[in-house]
Short mmCIF file of C-alpha atoms and ligand atoms in Angstrom, two decimals:
data_model
loop_
_atom_site.label_atom_id
_atom_site.label_comp_id
_atom_site.label_asym_id
_atom_site.label_seq_id
_atom_site.Cartn_x
_atom_site.Cartn_y
_atom_site.Cartn_z
CA UNK A 1 0.02 -0.02 -0.05
CA UNK A 2 1.36 3.47 -0.96
CA UNK A 3 0.67 6.76 0.86
CA UNK A 4 0.94 10.32 -0.48
CA UNK A 5 0.47 13.38 1.71
CA UNK A 6 -0.70 16.68 0.35
CA UNK A 7 -0.61 20.20 2.00
CA UNK A 8 -4.41 20.42 1.77
CA UNK A 9 -7.67 19.02 0.59
CA UNK A 10 -7.56 20.95 -2.75
CA UNK A 11 -4.17 19.54 -3.65
CA UNK A 12 -5.33 16.05 -2.81
CA UNK A 13 -8.41 16.55 -4.88
CA UNK A 14 -6.54 17.75 -7.92
CA UNK A 15 -4.22 14.65 -7.76
CA UNK A 16 -7.22 12.37 -7.43
CA UNK A 17 -8.95 13.88 -10.37
CA UNK A 18 -5.80 13.64 -12.52
CA UNK A 19 -5.58 10.00 -11.61
CA UNK A 20 -9.13 9.37 -12.73
CA UNK A 21 -8.54 11.44 -15.93
CA UNK A 22 -5.34 9.48 -16.69
CA UNK A 23 -7.28 6.22 -16.27
CA UNK A 24 -9.99 7.39 -18.72
CA UNK A 25 -7.43 8.65 -21.26
CA UNK A 26 -5.58 5.38 -21.09
CA UNK A 27 -8.82 3.35 -21.50
CA UNK A 28 -11.86 5.42 -22.66
CA UNK A 29 -14.15 2.42 -21.75
CA UNK A 30 -12.86 2.33 -18.12
CA UNK A 31 -15.04 1.11 -15.24
CA UNK A 32 -14.85 3.56 -12.35
CA UNK A 33 -15.78 2.95 -8.77
CA UNK A 34 -17.14 6.16 -7.20
CA UNK A 35 -17.83 7.34 -3.73
CA UNK A 36 -20.05 10.05 -2.16
CA UNK A 37 -19.46 12.19 0.97
CA UNK A 38 -17.64 15.44 1.52
CA UNK A 39 -14.26 14.00 0.63
CA UNK A 40 -14.53 13.51 -3.19
CA UNK A 41 -16.73 16.71 -3.81
CA UNK A 42 -13.70 18.76 -5.06
CA UNK A 43 -12.39 15.85 -7.11
CA UNK A 44 -15.67 15.75 -9.03
CA UNK A 45 -15.45 19.55 -9.57
CA UNK A 46 -11.95 19.08 -11.00
CA UNK A 47 -13.16 16.28 -13.29
CA UNK A 48 -15.86 18.46 -14.63
CA UNK A 49 -13.29 21.13 -15.36
CA UNK A 50 -11.03 18.61 -17.07
CA UNK A 51 -14.03 17.43 -19.08
CA UNK A 52 -14.81 21.01 -20.20
CA UNK A 53 -11.33 22.37 -20.65
CA UNK A 54 -9.44 19.29 -22.02
CA UNK A 55 -12.40 17.65 -23.73
CA UNK A 56 -12.08 14.45 -21.71
CA UNK A 57 -14.94 12.23 -22.72
CA UNK A 58 -16.83 9.83 -20.45
CA UNK A 59 -19.02 8.63 -23.20
CA UNK A 60 -17.74 5.03 -22.97
CA UNK A 61 -17.20 4.93 -19.17
CA UNK A 62 -19.16 2.81 -16.79
CA UNK A 63 -19.52 3.71 -13.18
CA UNK A 64 -20.43 1.88 -10.03
CA UNK A 65 -21.12 3.74 -6.71
CA UNK A 66 -20.41 2.07 -3.43
CA UNK A 67 -23.71 2.60 -1.67
CA UNK A 68 -27.15 4.19 -1.33
CA UNK A 69 -29.38 4.78 1.63
CA UNK A 70 -32.16 2.20 2.02
CA UNK A 71 -35.56 3.86 1.73
CA UNK A 72 -34.52 6.84 -0.35
CA UNK A 73 -35.51 7.36 -3.96
CA UNK A 74 -32.88 8.78 -6.29
CA UNK A 75 -34.94 12.01 -6.45
CA UNK A 76 -34.39 12.63 -2.65
CA UNK A 77 -31.83 15.38 -2.25
CA UNK A 78 -29.89 13.36 0.35
CA UNK A 79 -29.71 10.16 -1.81
CA UNK A 80 -26.39 9.26 -3.29
CA UNK A 81 -27.99 9.11 -6.84
CA UNK A 82 -28.93 12.74 -6.45
CA UNK A 83 -25.52 13.64 -5.16
CA UNK A 84 -23.78 12.03 -8.19
CA UNK A 85 -26.21 13.74 -10.72
CA UNK A 86 -25.66 17.13 -9.07
CA UNK A 87 -21.93 16.92 -8.72
CA UNK A 88 -20.81 14.87 -11.71
CA UNK A 89 -23.10 13.02 -14.07
CA UNK A 90 -25.14 16.07 -15.11
CA UNK A 91 -22.00 17.91 -16.17
CA UNK A 92 -20.21 15.29 -18.20
CA UNK A 93 -21.09 13.23 -21.22
CA UNK A 94 -21.72 9.96 -19.56
CA UNK A 95 -24.95 8.20 -20.58
CA UNK A 96 -26.94 7.74 -17.45
CA UNK A 97 -27.67 4.16 -18.27
CA UNK A 98 -23.86 3.44 -17.72
CA UNK A 99 -24.00 4.85 -14.16
CA UNK A 100 -24.87 2.31 -11.49
CA UNK A 101 -25.90 3.01 -7.93
CA UNK A 102 -27.82 0.57 -5.77
CA UNK A 103 -31.60 1.46 -5.63
CA UNK A 104 -32.84 2.48 -2.23
CA UNK A 105 -36.50 2.56 -3.18
CA UNK A 106 -37.28 -0.99 -4.29
CA UNK A 107 -39.22 -3.57 -2.35
CA UNK A 108 -36.76 -6.36 -2.05
CA UNK A 109 -33.31 -5.49 -0.66
CA UNK A 110 -31.93 -9.02 -1.10
CA UNK A 111 -32.96 -8.98 -4.79
CA UNK A 112 -31.43 -5.50 -5.26
CA UNK A 113 -28.15 -6.65 -3.77
CA UNK A 114 -28.02 -9.70 -6.06
CA UNK A 115 -28.83 -7.51 -9.07
CA UNK A 116 -25.98 -5.13 -8.23
CA UNK A 117 -23.39 -8.02 -7.78
CA UNK A 118 -24.51 -9.42 -11.14
CA UNK A 119 -23.99 -5.98 -12.82
CA UNK A 120 -20.59 -5.79 -11.22
CA UNK A 121 -19.78 -9.26 -12.44
CA UNK A 122 -20.95 -8.43 -16.04
CA UNK A 123 -19.22 -5.07 -16.33
CA UNK A 124 -16.36 -5.33 -13.89
CA UNK A 125 -13.78 -5.63 -12.61
CA UNK A 126 -13.67 -1.98 -11.57
CA UNK A 127 -10.46 -0.42 -13.06
CA UNK A 128 -10.12 2.39 -10.48
CA UNK A 129 -12.10 2.49 -7.22
CA UNK A 130 -12.30 5.81 -5.29
CA UNK A 131 -13.01 5.42 -1.53
CA UNK A 132 -13.58 7.74 1.42
CA UNK A 133 -13.07 6.50 4.96
CA UNK A 134 -15.34 6.88 8.02
CA UNK A 135 -14.07 8.05 11.42
CA UNK A 136 -14.62 4.41 12.36
CA UNK A 137 -12.70 3.28 9.35
CA UNK A 138 -15.60 2.06 7.37
CA UNK A 139 -15.29 1.83 3.54
CA UNK A 140 -18.55 2.10 1.66
CA UNK A 141 -20.93 1.46 4.47
CA UNK A 142 -19.01 -1.59 5.75
CA UNK A 143 -19.04 -0.82 9.35
CA UNK A 144 -16.55 -2.39 11.86
CA UNK A 145 -17.11 -6.09 12.16
CA UNK A 146 -18.16 -6.59 8.51
CA UNK A 147 -16.75 -9.86 7.10
CA UNK A 148 -13.96 -9.44 4.53
CA UNK A 149 -15.93 -11.99 2.39
CA UNK A 150 -19.04 -9.72 2.19
CA UNK A 151 -20.61 -8.85 -1.16
CA UNK A 152 -23.32 -6.20 -1.77
CA UNK A 153 -25.60 -6.27 1.26
CA UNK A 154 -28.11 -4.35 3.43
CA UNK A 155 -26.30 -2.74 6.29
CA UNK A 156 -27.52 -1.40 9.68
CA UNK A 157 -25.72 1.91 10.02
CA UNK A 158 -23.82 2.55 13.25
CA UNK A 159 -24.85 5.50 15.54
CA UNK A 160 -21.43 7.20 14.61
CA UNK A 161 -22.30 7.03 10.96
CA UNK A 162 -25.92 8.25 11.47
CA UNK A 163 -24.53 11.21 13.48
CA UNK A 164 -21.81 11.99 10.98
CA UNK A 165 -24.21 12.01 8.12
CA UNK A 166 -27.01 13.88 9.88
CA UNK A 167 -25.58 17.12 8.49
CA UNK A 168 -27.20 16.17 5.11
CA UNK A 169 -30.64 15.96 6.60
CA UNK A 170 -32.98 18.39 8.25
CA UNK A 171 -32.92 16.42 11.48
CA UNK A 172 -30.99 13.33 12.78
CA UNK A 173 -34.27 11.43 12.90
CA UNK A 174 -34.58 11.72 9.13
CA UNK A 175 -31.26 9.84 8.52
CA UNK A 176 -31.97 6.43 7.12
CA UNK A 177 -30.85 3.66 9.55
CA UNK A 178 -29.94 1.30 6.82
CA UNK A 179 -28.13 1.35 3.43
CA UNK A 180 -27.19 -0.97 0.62
CA UNK A 181 -23.44 -1.14 0.26
CA UNK A 182 -21.02 -3.04 -1.85
CA UNK A 183 -19.27 -5.52 0.37
CA UNK A 184 -15.55 -5.60 1.32
CA UNK A 185 -15.05 -8.49 -1.16
CA UNK A 186 -16.80 -6.61 -3.92
CA UNK A 187 -14.58 -3.48 -3.26
CA UNK A 188 -11.30 -5.55 -3.10
CA UNK A 189 -11.91 -6.89 -6.66
CA UNK A 190 -11.05 -3.47 -8.16
CA UNK A 191 -7.77 -3.37 -10.10
CA UNK A 192 -6.64 -0.27 -8.40
CA UNK A 193 -7.98 1.50 -5.25
CA UNK A 194 -7.55 5.11 -4.23
CA UNK A 195 -8.59 5.98 -0.72
CA UNK A 196 -8.89 9.74 0.09
CA UNK A 197 -9.02 11.20 3.53
CA UNK A 198 -8.81 14.80 4.83
CA UNK A 199 -9.14 16.41 8.09
CA UNK A 200 -8.05 15.50 11.73
CA UNK A 201 -11.29 13.56 12.45
CA UNK A 202 -9.86 10.86 9.99
CA UNK A 203 -6.34 10.77 11.46
CA UNK A 204 -6.95 7.84 13.92
CA UNK A 205 -8.90 5.72 11.38
CA UNK A 206 -6.14 6.32 8.76
CA UNK A 207 -3.28 5.44 11.07
CA UNK A 208 -4.98 2.19 12.29
CA UNK A 209 -5.88 1.20 8.63
CA UNK A 210 -2.30 1.78 7.37
CA UNK A 211 -0.19 0.67 10.32
CA UNK A 212 -2.41 -1.39 12.62
CA UNK A 213 -3.40 -5.02 12.31
CA UNK A 214 -5.48 -6.16 9.53
CA UNK A 215 -8.87 -6.88 11.14
CA UNK A 216 -12.65 -6.50 10.31
CA UNK A 217 -12.79 -4.17 13.36
CA UNK A 218 -10.92 -1.72 11.24
CA UNK A 219 -12.54 -2.26 7.75
CA UNK A 220 -10.07 -0.13 5.82
CA UNK A 221 -7.16 -2.19 7.21
CA UNK A 222 -8.18 -4.82 4.59
CA UNK A 223 -6.60 -2.55 1.93
CA UNK A 224 -3.17 -3.61 3.23
CA UNK A 225 -3.93 -6.89 1.37
CA UNK A 226 -4.68 -5.13 -1.88
CA UNK A 227 -1.91 -5.31 -4.58
CA UNK A 228 -2.53 -1.87 -5.97
CA UNK A 229 -3.83 0.60 -3.34
CA UNK A 230 -2.81 4.22 -2.53
CA UNK A 231 -3.96 6.44 0.29
CA UNK A 232 -4.14 10.16 -0.67
CA UNK A 233 -4.15 12.16 2.58
CA UNK A 234 -3.96 15.80 3.55
CA UNK A 235 -1.50 16.65 6.39
CA UNK A 236 -4.27 16.61 9.04
CA UNK A 237 -5.46 13.14 8.11
CA UNK A 238 -1.91 11.91 8.07
CA UNK A 239 -1.08 13.36 11.51
CA UNK A 240 -1.39 9.95 13.35
CA UNK A 241 1.03 8.12 11.15
CA UNK A 242 4.35 7.13 12.79
P1 LIG B 301 -16.98 11.99 4.23
O1 LIG B 301 -17.37 10.42 4.40
O2 LIG B 301 -16.22 11.96 2.95
O3 LIG B 301 -18.30 12.71 4.16
O4 LIG B 301 -16.07 12.25 5.37
C1 LIG B 301 -16.58 9.44 4.12
C2 LIG B 301 -17.16 8.17 4.60
O5 LIG B 301 -17.93 8.05 5.54
O6 LIG B 301 -16.85 7.13 3.87
#
């Protein structure tokens, strides 16, 4: 596992966007694994800029997002489908049918998880997977204790995660208590993984993931076992590293 430390979030975001752009230039039909949350917001802004200013086309790209809140339709402003439309997909030339995000508004969660795994098997493997990290070291919504062998599944969110995400909702009671998330095994199948973290609230999770034991109690520590994984960190997120 490699680590790169940047002076700030903006520099980290520019680097991540360049990595994605390089991947798409090298293979215009790339499969990208995408994440939501505050961490990759500027990365998507940079990508839109590269698309406009350098004519980078996403017309042949396929994307898979990590997760979606269970119970939210894609039209809900706090859904991850809405986030992706508003921050990236509406501003680049990717056909929407090539963008995949688990559906949070269907009746049968198990069937939705199976459908998503089948899509991944058909179009994958993911060439480049972007990840954020939770303060509890979750990746996707794989909370501490999730089996490394897990595939796409319905997750009970931890109180930590519900509180961390309540900023996107009008009240903490509105935060869904469950989500559909790609599993650890589904994530680990990507050819290359780029985990981004910024801010001091992530320092402990980052240090444990990179320098601690590999254990399901620290979900991102599994990345130590991936052959092609890089952590992009700002100085605050790297502060706990020895
Ligand atoms: P954040 O979330 O980017 O909003 O900090 C990351 C995560 O929980 O995976």
